[in-house]
Short mmCIF file of C-alpha atoms in Angstrom, two decimals:
data_model
loop_
_atom_site.label_atom_id
_atom_site.label_comp_id
_atom_site.label_asym_id
_atom_site.label_seq_id
_atom_site.Cartn_x
_atom_site.Cartn_y
_atom_site.Cartn_z
CA MET A 1 -59.01 8.49 -23.70
CA ASP A 2 -59.14 11.30 -26.32
CA SER A 3 -57.23 14.59 -26.15
CA SER A 4 -60.28 16.67 -25.12
CA VAL A 5 -60.71 14.60 -21.93
CA LEU A 6 -57.00 14.96 -21.11
CA THR A 7 -57.21 18.71 -21.68
CA SER A 8 -60.27 18.90 -19.39
CA HIS A 9 -58.44 17.02 -16.61
CA PHE A 10 -55.36 19.21 -16.98
CA ASN A 11 -57.41 22.43 -16.84
CA HIS A 12 -59.21 21.20 -13.73
CA PHE A 13 -55.90 20.36 -12.05
CA ARG A 14 -54.45 23.76 -12.99
CA THR A 15 -57.47 25.63 -11.66
CA THR A 16 -57.40 23.68 -8.39
CA ALA A 17 -53.65 24.13 -7.94
CA ASN A 18 -53.75 27.87 -8.67
CA SER A 19 -56.67 28.31 -6.28
CA PHE A 20 -54.75 26.49 -3.52
CA LEU A 21 -51.48 28.35 -4.10
CA SER A 22 -53.14 31.78 -4.37
CA GLN A 23 -53.37 31.99 -0.58
CA TYR A 24 -49.54 32.07 -0.31
CA GLU A 25 -47.21 34.97 -1.10
CA PRO A 26 -45.10 34.46 -4.26
CA LEU A 27 -41.87 34.87 -2.23
CA VAL A 28 -42.88 31.98 0.01
CA LEU A 29 -43.57 29.79 -3.01
CA ILE A 30 -40.01 30.45 -4.19
CA ILE A 31 -38.22 30.09 -0.84
CA VAL A 32 -39.93 26.91 0.42
CA PRO A 33 -38.82 24.63 -2.49
CA LEU A 34 -35.28 26.04 -2.33
CA PHE A 35 -35.12 25.54 1.45
CA THR A 36 -36.51 22.01 1.08
CA LEU A 37 -33.86 21.23 -1.53
CA PHE A 38 -31.16 22.59 0.81
CA ILE A 39 -32.37 20.42 3.72
CA ALA A 40 -32.54 17.37 1.43
CA ASN A 41 -28.92 17.93 0.37
CA VAL A 42 -27.80 18.29 4.01
CA VAL A 43 -29.59 15.08 4.96
CA ARG A 44 -28.08 13.27 1.96
CA SER A 45 -24.60 14.49 2.93
CA PHE A 46 -25.08 13.18 6.47
CA PHE A 47 -26.19 9.81 5.15
CA GLU A 48 -23.17 9.65 2.83
CA ILE A 49 -20.83 10.41 5.75
CA PHE A 50 -22.48 7.72 7.87
CA ARG A 51 -22.24 5.28 4.97
CA ASP A 52 -18.57 6.05 4.31
CA LYS A 53 -17.24 6.21 7.86
CA GLY A 54 -19.78 4.26 9.88
CA VAL A 55 -22.03 5.51 12.66
CA LYS A 56 -19.46 5.22 15.46
CA ALA A 57 -16.65 7.01 13.63
CA THR A 58 -19.00 9.73 12.35
CA LEU A 59 -20.52 10.49 15.76
CA LEU A 60 -17.06 10.45 17.34
CA GLY A 61 -15.79 12.87 14.71
CA PHE A 62 -18.70 15.25 15.34
CA PHE A 63 -18.09 15.01 19.08
CA MET A 64 -14.35 15.73 18.77
CA ASN A 65 -15.01 18.71 16.47
CA PHE A 66 -17.60 20.02 18.92
CA ILE A 67 -15.44 19.83 22.06
CA LYS A 68 -12.58 21.52 20.19
CA LEU A 69 -14.84 24.57 19.99
CA ILE A 70 -14.73 24.87 23.78
CA PRO A 71 -12.16 27.54 24.77
CA GLY A 72 -8.89 25.94 25.88
CA VAL A 73 -9.75 22.40 24.82
CA LYS A 74 -8.26 22.62 21.33
CA SER A 75 -5.06 24.20 22.62
CA TYR A 76 -4.76 21.46 25.27
CA ILE A 77 -5.27 18.70 22.68
CA ASP A 78 -2.73 20.34 20.35
CA ALA A 79 -0.19 20.61 23.17
CA GLU A 80 -0.58 16.94 24.10
CA LYS A 81 -0.35 15.95 20.46
CA GLN A 82 2.85 17.97 20.10
CA LYS A 83 4.39 16.11 23.04
CA VAL A 84 3.87 12.83 21.19
CA VAL A 85 5.26 14.28 17.95
CA ASP A 86 8.31 15.66 19.81
CA LYS A 87 8.98 12.23 21.29
CA LEU A 88 8.74 10.58 17.89
CA GLN A 89 11.11 13.19 16.47
CA SER A 90 13.46 13.42 19.46
CA ASP A 91 16.39 11.66 17.80
CA GLY A 92 15.90 13.20 14.39
CA LYS A 93 15.92 16.84 15.53
CA SER A 94 19.31 16.57 17.20
CA LYS A 95 20.76 14.79 14.19
CA ARG A 96 19.67 17.62 11.90
CA ASP A 97 21.91 20.11 13.68
CA GLY A 98 24.71 21.11 11.34
CA TRP A 99 22.99 19.94 8.15
CA LYS A 100 23.86 21.94 5.04
CA THR A 101 21.33 24.59 4.04
CA GLU A 102 23.21 26.09 1.08
CA LEU A 103 25.92 25.24 -1.44
CA PRO A 104 29.55 25.30 -0.29
CA SER A 105 31.39 28.34 -1.66
CA ALA A 106 34.01 26.04 -3.16
CA GLY A 107 33.20 22.61 -4.49
CA LEU A 108 34.69 19.58 -2.73
CA GLY A 109 35.59 17.78 -5.94
CA THR A 110 36.34 14.08 -5.58
CA SER A 111 36.90 14.51 -1.85
CA VAL A 112 33.12 14.58 -1.53
CA LEU A 113 33.31 10.77 -1.69
CA GLU A 114 35.27 10.71 1.58
CA LYS A 115 32.62 12.93 3.14
CA MET A 116 29.94 10.51 1.99
CA LYS A 117 31.81 7.57 3.48
CA GLU A 118 31.91 9.37 6.82
CA GLU A 119 28.17 10.07 6.68
CA LYS A 120 27.46 6.47 5.79
CA LYS A 121 28.95 5.39 9.12
CA ASN A 122 25.92 6.98 10.81
CA ASP A 123 23.55 4.49 9.16
CA ALA A 124 22.12 1.76 11.37
CA VAL A 125 23.68 -1.68 11.22
CA TRP A 126 21.35 -3.32 8.72
CA GLN A 127 23.24 -6.55 7.99
CA GLY A 128 20.78 -9.18 9.16
CA LYS A 129 19.07 -6.83 11.62
CA CYS A 130 16.25 -5.30 9.57
CA SER A 131 12.88 -6.73 8.67
CA GLY A 132 12.94 -6.73 4.87
CA THR A 133 14.81 -3.55 3.84
CA VAL A 134 17.89 -5.23 2.29
CA TYR A 135 17.11 -8.46 0.46
CA ILE A 136 20.49 -9.22 -1.06
CA GLY A 137 22.68 -11.57 0.98
CA GLY A 138 26.22 -10.90 2.10
CA SER A 139 28.10 -7.63 2.49
CA GLU A 140 28.25 -4.66 0.16
CA SER A 141 31.47 -6.03 -1.28
CA SER A 142 29.95 -9.39 -2.20
CA GLU A 143 29.65 -10.52 -5.81
CA HIS A 144 25.98 -9.69 -6.41
CA PHE A 145 26.26 -6.23 -4.83
CA SER A 146 29.26 -5.56 -7.04
CA VAL A 147 27.43 -6.65 -10.20
CA ILE A 148 24.43 -4.37 -9.73
CA ASN A 149 26.58 -1.46 -8.48
CA GLU A 150 28.74 -1.61 -11.59
CA ALA A 151 25.68 -1.97 -13.82
CA CYS A 152 24.07 1.08 -12.22
CA SER A 153 27.29 3.07 -12.54
CA MET A 154 27.65 2.14 -16.21
CA PHE A 155 24.17 3.54 -17.06
CA ALA A 156 23.97 6.39 -14.49
CA HIS A 157 23.57 8.99 -17.26
CA THR A 158 20.74 7.26 -19.13
CA ASN A 159 17.02 8.01 -19.28
CA PRO A 160 14.50 5.77 -21.10
CA LEU A 161 12.33 8.83 -21.77
CA HIS A 162 14.69 9.40 -24.69
CA LEU A 163 13.78 6.25 -26.61
CA ASP A 164 15.90 7.03 -29.62
CA VAL A 165 19.06 7.83 -27.62
CA PHE A 166 19.25 5.18 -24.90
CA GLN A 167 18.07 2.13 -26.78
CA SER A 168 19.97 -0.17 -24.41
CA VAL A 169 17.91 0.66 -21.31
CA VAL A 170 14.71 0.63 -23.38
CA ARG A 171 15.54 -2.97 -24.27
CA PHE A 172 16.49 -3.77 -20.66
CA GLU A 173 13.11 -2.53 -19.42
CA ALA A 174 11.19 -4.55 -22.01
CA GLU A 175 13.15 -7.69 -21.12
CA VAL A 176 12.74 -7.22 -17.34
CA VAL A 177 8.98 -6.88 -17.87
CA ALA A 178 8.84 -9.93 -20.18
CA MET A 179 10.95 -12.12 -17.86
CA THR A 180 8.87 -11.11 -14.85
CA ALA A 181 5.63 -11.74 -16.74
CA ALA A 182 6.87 -15.21 -17.72
CA LEU A 183 7.22 -16.06 -14.03
CA LEU A 184 3.60 -15.03 -13.49
CA GLY A 185 1.72 -16.97 -16.14
CA SER A 186 2.27 -15.04 -19.37
CA LYS A 187 3.22 -18.27 -21.15
CA GLU A 188 0.07 -20.03 -19.95
CA LYS A 189 -2.81 -20.27 -22.42
CA ALA A 190 -5.20 -18.94 -19.77
CA SER A 191 -3.34 -15.62 -19.64
CA GLY A 192 -4.51 -14.66 -23.13
CA GLY A 193 -1.02 -14.14 -24.52
CA GLN A 194 -1.04 -10.32 -24.24
CA ILE A 195 0.59 -9.68 -20.86
CA CYS A 196 2.38 -6.31 -20.93
CA GLY A 197 3.67 -3.72 -18.51
CA ASN A 198 6.33 -1.24 -17.43
CA MET A 199 8.99 -0.77 -14.82
CA THR A 200 8.34 1.69 -11.98
CA SER A 201 10.11 3.19 -8.97
CA GLY A 202 8.61 0.74 -6.48
CA GLY A 203 5.53 -1.13 -5.35
CA THR A 204 3.62 2.04 -4.49
CA GLU A 205 3.98 3.47 -7.99
CA SER A 206 3.05 0.09 -9.50
CA ILE A 207 -0.12 0.01 -7.41
CA LEU A 208 -0.93 3.65 -8.18
CA LEU A 209 -0.66 3.00 -11.91
CA ALA A 210 -2.77 -0.16 -11.72
CA VAL A 211 -5.50 1.71 -9.83
CA LYS A 212 -5.42 4.67 -12.21
CA SER A 213 -5.56 2.38 -15.25
CA SER A 214 -8.44 0.39 -13.75
CA ARG A 215 -10.36 3.58 -13.02
CA ASP A 216 -10.03 4.91 -16.56
CA TYR A 217 -10.63 1.50 -18.14
CA MET A 218 -13.87 1.01 -16.21
CA LYS A 219 -14.97 4.54 -17.08
CA SER A 220 -14.56 3.77 -20.77
CA LYS A 221 -16.28 0.36 -20.44
CA LYS A 222 -19.10 1.12 -18.03
CA GLY A 223 -19.21 4.91 -17.82
CA ILE A 224 -18.36 4.89 -14.09
CA THR A 225 -17.74 8.47 -12.94
CA ARG A 226 -17.89 7.98 -9.15
CA PRO A 227 -15.41 5.10 -8.83
CA GLU A 228 -15.05 2.86 -5.77
CA MET A 229 -12.59 0.09 -4.95
CA ILE A 230 -12.66 -2.61 -2.31
CA ILE A 231 -9.66 -4.02 -0.46
CA PRO A 232 -9.17 -6.20 2.62
CA GLU A 233 -7.82 -4.59 5.81
CA SER A 234 -4.52 -6.32 5.10
CA GLY A 235 -4.18 -4.52 1.74
CA HIS A 236 -1.19 -2.18 1.45
CA SER A 237 -1.50 1.50 2.39
CA ALA A 238 -0.57 2.39 -1.21
CA TYR A 239 -4.26 1.87 -2.09
CA ASP A 240 -5.21 4.62 0.36
CA LYS A 241 -2.70 6.87 -1.38
CA ALA A 242 -4.16 5.94 -4.78
CA ALA A 243 -7.68 6.65 -3.52
CA GLN A 244 -6.63 10.14 -2.41
CA TYR A 245 -4.65 10.90 -5.55
CA PHE A 246 -7.28 9.67 -8.02
CA ASN A 247 -10.49 10.60 -6.16
CA ILE A 248 -11.70 7.03 -5.64
CA LYS A 249 -13.87 5.90 -2.76
CA LEU A 250 -11.99 3.20 -0.84
CA TRP A 251 -13.70 0.47 1.16
CA ARG A 252 -11.52 -1.49 3.61
CA VAL A 253 -13.18 -4.78 4.51
CA PRO A 254 -12.24 -6.84 7.60
CA VAL A 255 -10.34 -10.06 6.91
CA ASN A 256 -11.69 -13.49 7.87
CA LYS A 257 -10.61 -15.62 10.84
CA ASP A 258 -7.59 -16.84 8.85
CA PHE A 259 -6.51 -13.23 8.16
CA GLN A 260 -7.31 -13.62 4.46
CA ALA A 261 -9.48 -11.42 2.28
CA ASP A 262 -13.12 -12.24 3.09
CA VAL A 263 -14.67 -12.90 -0.33
CA LYS A 264 -18.27 -12.85 0.93
CA ALA A 265 -17.71 -9.56 2.75
CA ILE A 266 -16.12 -8.00 -0.33
CA ARG A 267 -19.06 -9.14 -2.45
CA ARG A 268 -21.46 -7.24 -0.20
CA TYR A 269 -19.66 -3.98 -0.97
CA ILE A 270 -19.75 -4.33 -4.76
CA ASN A 271 -22.14 -1.91 -6.47
CA LYS A 272 -22.60 -0.11 -9.79
CA ASN A 273 -19.64 2.19 -9.04
CA THR A 274 -17.13 -0.54 -8.18
CA ILE A 275 -14.13 -0.51 -10.51
CA LEU A 276 -11.64 -2.73 -8.67
CA ILE A 277 -11.14 -5.36 -5.99
CA VAL A 278 -7.75 -6.34 -4.58
CA GLY A 279 -5.96 -9.41 -3.28
CA SER A 280 -2.40 -9.94 -2.01
CA SER A 281 0.07 -12.79 -2.47
CA PRO A 282 1.04 -12.48 0.29
CA GLY A 283 -0.30 -9.58 2.36
CA PHE A 284 2.38 -7.36 3.89
CA PRO A 285 1.23 -7.60 7.55
CA HIS A 286 1.02 -11.38 8.05
CA GLY A 287 2.55 -13.04 5.00
CA ILE A 288 -0.72 -14.80 4.13
CA ILE A 289 -1.95 -15.36 0.56
CA ASP A 290 -5.51 -14.23 -0.16
CA PRO A 291 -7.97 -16.57 -1.98
CA ILE A 292 -7.01 -15.30 -5.43
CA GLU A 293 -9.09 -17.82 -7.40
CA GLU A 294 -12.28 -16.95 -5.51
CA LEU A 295 -11.62 -13.23 -5.87
CA GLY A 296 -10.96 -13.73 -9.59
CA GLN A 297 -14.30 -15.49 -10.00
CA LEU A 298 -16.00 -12.66 -8.12
CA ALA A 299 -14.39 -9.99 -10.33
CA SER A 300 -15.30 -11.91 -13.50
CA SER A 301 -18.92 -12.34 -12.48
CA PHE A 302 -19.33 -8.59 -11.96
CA GLY A 303 -17.16 -7.53 -14.91
CA ILE A 304 -14.77 -5.44 -12.78
CA CYS A 305 -10.99 -5.23 -12.50
CA PHE A 306 -8.96 -7.32 -10.07
CA HIS A 307 -5.45 -6.39 -8.99
CA VAL A 308 -3.09 -8.85 -7.28
CA ASP A 309 -0.34 -7.37 -5.11
CA LEU A 310 2.68 -9.62 -5.70
CA CYS A 311 5.21 -6.99 -4.64
CA LEU A 312 6.59 -9.35 -2.01
CA GLY A 313 5.75 -12.70 -3.54
CA GLY A 314 6.50 -12.24 -7.23
CA PHE A 315 10.07 -13.51 -7.07
CA VAL A 316 9.43 -16.17 -4.41
CA LEU A 317 6.15 -17.95 -5.11
CA PRO A 318 6.99 -19.23 -8.65
CA PHE A 319 10.23 -20.76 -7.40
CA ALA A 320 8.73 -22.00 -4.12
CA ARG A 321 6.07 -23.87 -6.12
CA GLU A 322 8.76 -25.43 -8.32
CA LEU A 323 10.62 -26.48 -5.17
CA GLY A 324 7.55 -28.38 -3.97
CA TYR A 325 6.00 -25.95 -1.49
CA HIS A 326 2.21 -25.78 -1.54
CA ILE A 327 1.40 -22.48 -3.22
CA PRO A 328 -2.21 -21.72 -4.23
CA PRO A 329 -2.95 -20.03 -7.61
CA TYR A 330 -2.00 -16.35 -7.64
CA ASP A 331 -1.07 -15.09 -11.14
CA PHE A 332 -2.46 -14.42 -14.65
CA SER A 333 -3.42 -18.06 -15.01
CA VAL A 334 -6.33 -17.15 -12.70
CA LYS A 335 -9.35 -15.91 -14.63
CA GLY A 336 -10.32 -12.38 -13.60
CA VAL A 337 -6.86 -11.08 -12.71
CA THR A 338 -6.42 -7.87 -14.73
CA SER A 339 -3.21 -6.44 -13.23
CA ILE A 340 -0.30 -7.43 -10.98
CA SER A 341 2.41 -5.45 -9.16
CA VAL A 342 5.81 -7.09 -8.59
CA ASP A 343 8.84 -5.56 -6.88
CA VAL A 344 12.15 -6.52 -8.46
CA HIS A 345 14.06 -4.72 -5.69
CA LYS A 346 12.80 -7.13 -3.04
CA TYR A 347 13.30 -10.85 -3.65
CA GLY A 348 14.29 -10.09 -7.25
CA LEU A 349 17.50 -8.83 -5.60
CA ALA A 350 17.69 -5.75 -7.82
CA PRO A 351 18.70 -2.21 -6.77
CA LYS A 352 16.22 0.11 -5.02
CA GLY A 353 13.79 1.18 -6.40
CA THR A 354 12.69 -1.11 -9.17
CA SER A 355 9.28 -2.66 -9.61
CA THR A 356 6.97 -3.73 -12.42
CA VAL A 357 3.28 -3.27 -13.11
CA LEU A 358 1.75 -5.87 -15.42
CA TYR A 359 -1.59 -5.97 -17.25
CA ARG A 360 -3.58 -8.77 -18.84
CA ASN A 361 -3.76 -6.91 -22.14
CA HIS A 362 -2.84 -3.71 -23.95
CA GLU A 363 -6.40 -2.40 -23.85
CA ILE A 364 -6.12 -2.00 -20.05
CA ARG A 365 -2.47 -0.85 -20.07
CA LYS A 366 -3.15 2.01 -22.51
CA ASN A 367 -5.16 3.74 -19.76
CA GLN A 368 -1.91 4.08 -17.82
CA PHE A 369 -0.32 6.40 -20.39
CA VAL A 370 -0.58 10.20 -20.52
CA ALA A 371 -0.37 11.82 -23.95
CA VAL A 372 -0.26 15.62 -24.44
CA THR A 373 -0.90 17.17 -27.86
CA GLU A 374 -1.49 20.88 -27.09
CA TRP A 375 1.88 21.70 -25.47
CA SER A 376 4.12 24.25 -27.20
CA GLY A 377 7.05 21.99 -26.32
CA GLY A 378 5.85 19.43 -28.82
CA LEU A 379 4.00 16.13 -28.64
CA TYR A 380 4.51 14.31 -25.35
CA VAL A 381 3.66 10.83 -24.10
CA SER A 382 4.78 9.18 -20.86
CA PRO A 383 4.06 5.62 -19.65
CA THR A 384 4.50 6.05 -15.87
CA ILE A 385 4.07 8.70 -13.16
CA ALA A 386 7.67 9.82 -13.59
CA GLY A 387 8.71 11.46 -16.83
CA SER A 388 12.47 11.12 -16.68
CA ARG A 389 13.47 7.81 -15.11
CA PRO A 390 16.85 6.47 -13.97
CA GLY A 391 18.14 4.11 -16.64
CA SER A 392 20.77 3.04 -14.12
CA LEU A 393 18.16 1.26 -11.98
CA ILE A 394 16.59 -0.43 -14.98
CA ALA A 395 20.04 -1.65 -16.01
CA GLY A 396 20.72 -2.81 -12.44
CA ALA A 397 17.48 -4.82 -12.37
CA TRP A 398 18.26 -6.43 -15.71
CA ALA A 399 21.79 -7.28 -14.50
CA ALA A 400 20.41 -8.81 -11.29
CA MET A 401 17.96 -11.07 -13.11
CA MET A 402 20.39 -12.11 -15.81
CA SER A 403 23.28 -12.76 -13.41
CA LEU A 404 21.20 -14.96 -11.09
CA GLY A 405 19.09 -16.82 -13.61
CA LYS A 406 16.52 -19.43 -12.66
CA GLU A 407 19.06 -21.57 -10.78
CA GLY A 408 20.11 -18.62 -8.63
CA TYR A 409 16.54 -17.73 -7.68
CA LEU A 410 15.70 -21.35 -6.86
CA LYS A 411 18.75 -21.55 -4.61
CA HIS A 412 17.91 -18.32 -2.78
CA THR A 413 14.22 -19.17 -2.47
CA LYS A 414 15.02 -22.49 -0.85
CA ALA A 415 17.32 -20.74 1.64
CA ILE A 416 14.80 -18.09 2.71
CA MET A 417 11.84 -20.50 2.81
CA GLU A 418 13.76 -22.92 5.02
CA GLY A 419 15.05 -20.05 7.15
CA SER A 420 11.50 -18.77 7.57
CA LYS A 421 10.24 -22.18 8.71
CA ARG A 422 13.06 -22.41 11.26
CA LEU A 423 12.29 -18.94 12.54
CA GLN A 424 8.57 -19.65 12.77
CA LYS A 425 9.24 -22.85 14.71
CA GLY A 426 11.46 -20.94 17.12
CA ILE A 427 8.77 -18.33 17.77
CA GLU A 428 6.12 -21.02 18.30
CA GLU A 429 8.30 -22.53 21.03
CA ILE A 430 8.08 -19.29 23.06
CA SER A 431 4.93 -19.90 25.12
CA GLU A 432 4.15 -16.21 25.65
CA LEU A 433 3.87 -15.58 21.90
CA PHE A 434 1.57 -16.76 19.13
CA ILE A 435 1.84 -16.65 15.34
CA ILE A 436 -0.75 -14.60 13.44
CA GLY A 437 -2.55 -16.99 11.07
CA ARG A 438 -0.63 -19.48 8.91
CA PRO A 439 2.17 -17.67 7.04
CA ASP A 440 2.54 -18.84 3.43
CA MET A 441 5.90 -17.33 2.67
CA THR A 442 8.67 -15.38 4.37
CA ILE A 443 6.80 -12.96 6.62
CA ILE A 444 6.08 -14.05 10.18
CA ALA A 445 3.86 -11.91 12.39
CA PHE A 446 3.45 -12.65 16.09
CA GLY A 447 1.67 -11.21 19.10
CA SER A 448 1.05 -12.01 22.75
CA LYS A 449 -1.96 -12.41 25.01
CA VAL A 450 0.05 -12.01 28.21
CA LEU A 451 2.64 -9.33 27.36
CA ASP A 452 2.68 -5.93 25.66
CA ILE A 453 4.15 -6.94 22.30
CA PHE A 454 5.26 -3.37 21.64
CA GLU A 455 7.40 -3.48 24.79
CA VAL A 456 8.97 -6.65 23.42
CA ASN A 457 9.62 -4.74 20.20
CA ASP A 458 11.34 -1.93 22.13
CA ILE A 459 13.67 -4.43 23.83
CA MET A 460 14.44 -6.01 20.45
CA SER A 461 15.19 -2.52 19.11
CA SER A 462 17.66 -1.96 21.93
CA LYS A 463 19.43 -5.11 20.73
CA GLY A 464 19.73 -3.65 17.23
CA TRP A 465 16.75 -5.32 15.53
CA HIS A 466 14.46 -3.24 13.31
CA LEU A 467 11.06 -4.95 13.12
CA ASN A 468 7.63 -3.76 11.94
CA ALA A 469 4.92 -2.88 14.45
CA LEU A 470 1.39 -3.88 13.34
CA GLN A 471 -2.18 -3.33 14.49
CA ARG A 472 -5.47 -5.27 14.31
CA PRO A 473 -4.27 -7.23 16.19
CA ASN A 474 -1.34 -5.60 17.97
CA SER A 475 1.71 -7.55 16.80
CA ILE A 476 5.12 -7.27 15.17
CA HIS A 477 6.57 -9.04 12.18
CA ILE A 478 9.84 -9.89 10.53
CA CYS A 479 10.22 -10.19 6.77
CA VAL A 480 12.93 -12.82 6.30
CA THR A 481 15.61 -12.11 3.69
CA LEU A 482 18.91 -13.68 2.72
CA GLN A 483 20.47 -11.44 5.37
CA HIS A 484 18.63 -13.41 8.09
CA VAL A 485 19.35 -16.95 6.94
CA PRO A 486 22.70 -17.26 8.78
CA ILE A 487 21.44 -15.64 12.01
CA VAL A 488 18.03 -17.19 12.67
CA ASP A 489 19.32 -18.62 15.95
CA ASP A 490 20.56 -15.17 17.03
CA PHE A 491 17.10 -13.71 16.43
CA ILE A 492 15.35 -16.44 18.43
CA ARG A 493 17.83 -16.05 21.29
CA ASP A 494 17.32 -12.27 21.45
CA LEU A 495 13.54 -12.67 21.18
CA LYS A 496 13.47 -15.13 24.09
CA GLU A 497 15.57 -12.75 26.17
CA SER A 498 13.33 -9.80 25.26
CA VAL A 499 10.17 -11.70 26.20
CA GLU A 500 11.73 -12.71 29.51
CA THR A 501 12.78 -9.11 30.21
CA VAL A 502 9.27 -7.79 29.64
CA LYS A 503 7.84 -10.67 31.65
CA GLN A 504 10.05 -9.88 34.63
CA ASN A 505 9.82 -6.09 34.32
CA PRO A 506 6.56 -5.14 32.62
CA GLY A 507 6.22 -1.52 31.67
CA PRO A 508 7.67 0.67 28.93
CA ILE A 509 11.41 1.24 28.80
CA SER A 510 12.81 4.77 28.84
CA GLY A 511 12.77 6.21 25.34
CA GLY A 512 10.74 3.33 23.93
CA LEU A 513 7.77 3.81 21.61
CA ALA A 514 5.49 1.16 23.12
CA PRO A 515 3.25 3.74 24.89
CA ILE A 516 2.74 5.61 21.63
CA TYR A 517 1.96 2.47 19.61
CA GLY A 518 -0.37 1.28 22.34
CA ALA A 519 -2.18 4.60 22.65
CA ALA A 520 -2.57 4.92 18.88
CA GLY A 521 -4.08 1.45 18.72
CA LYS A 522 -6.62 2.23 21.43
CA MET A 523 -7.45 5.77 20.34
CA PRO A 524 -10.98 5.71 18.87
CA ASP A 525 -10.56 9.05 17.07
CA ARG A 526 -8.50 7.98 14.07
CA GLY A 527 -8.51 11.56 12.80
CA THR A 528 -6.24 12.57 15.69
CA VAL A 529 -3.92 9.65 14.95
CA GLN A 530 -3.80 10.76 11.32
CA GLU A 531 -2.91 14.30 12.42
CA LEU A 532 -0.10 12.91 14.59
CA LEU A 533 1.40 11.04 11.64
CA VAL A 534 1.16 14.07 9.33
CA ASP A 535 2.74 16.38 11.95
CA TYR A 536 5.54 13.86 12.48
CA MET A 537 6.26 13.60 8.77
CA ASP A 538 6.06 17.38 8.35
CA GLY A 539 8.88 17.76 10.86
CA THR A 540 11.17 15.16 9.33
CA CYS A 541 11.43 16.30 5.72
#
């Protein structure tokens, strides 16, 4: 077709279009397309909300926002919400009376230590009574406590930000990272031989850094500007925090019947914006290891990052495997794993808070760093979220690992694994309770089909136990540490008594939190539950 024919067709189209549009006012011709574009954007926004939150949650949210417009309804809801917050805060408010709000006119000098000892007496009895929390065995005067306390004291003034000044803690950090990496496959050929990382303040910071690095790495590799990540429901809440901090869309996918990450379900959520999928070894709620190999294969096939949360398992699983326990693959020997978080302050028996974030190679890790070149204060580069960091904690972690050595960790792992099996067996013998899934490590979650498990938790609390309340399903768990090994029988005895108490006298105990946990679990409007938590936190700090 030659150009003259094309010109003829174009002129005919133009004449026809102008003739048709001439019957409308020019203002209408301007407004209609703009209004259509506006409506299209509104419709798209609605579809995005439905896609992100689901139809039920979206409609419920609209309904709740609508009824709050009715005079008196919002004030009633706020008043009822405040009653719950006040109950949650009831103990804390009274304890805050008399707290210091300004500096003393005259310093206390060394007598401040006596004041601190008096305040310390108000702490709960944690020896053997808390789920997780304190992982070191024995009392505060025991040998291991003394070692890390002295190490921390010796380096209390240090800061690894000053590389040229405090070369000792810089070395300690590098060695803690290298020793931890060696436990998790860095010496295996499959790891690629470039495992690297940094120490952080805890598991949350390690996860935040891994997510941030994955986001920026995938942006540089694939140009992803609207990042999304996918985690199982059992994934730690730190991923929600990372999603909010770093503007990443987070998909939480239901777990399978064994309470593991559902690989097929996760696959369905992967799209062109996916930067990261997540697995846990084990998951915090139920102590169950996700199918890391399958998730690694999935990540590799789509060319996306894969983070393994080993915050709890990093200093147990390598030694448990060596002791003969069946432990599925979980570390850098698995193809597709790009980053791992490992807490040294848990089963590594180091001081709070010390953790590590590890990467498969330097290319990924470099996305973690922040470098500033246009600051009048000079050139600046920082590896973690914190700028200044406590060298004392780094030194304490190094001292913990070096003082225990492989033999020490093997000994402690055997004790807590055997203690966990004994505790699990004791719970299974209580007919009113059932174990959630098949725990792989040292976390045992349990619920009940005949009793309110949160009422059982309240009775256990009255006996001095501090356990974790869970949801989906409603349950509680205990994270077994060296503190629990000598008193497993005491726990089982108190649990049996608590179950029997609830069985004989069902109903919440005065001052207990079972009604609040139960109501929160049943409340369909999760936005209101979120507001409750924020209001509670706002009043406690």
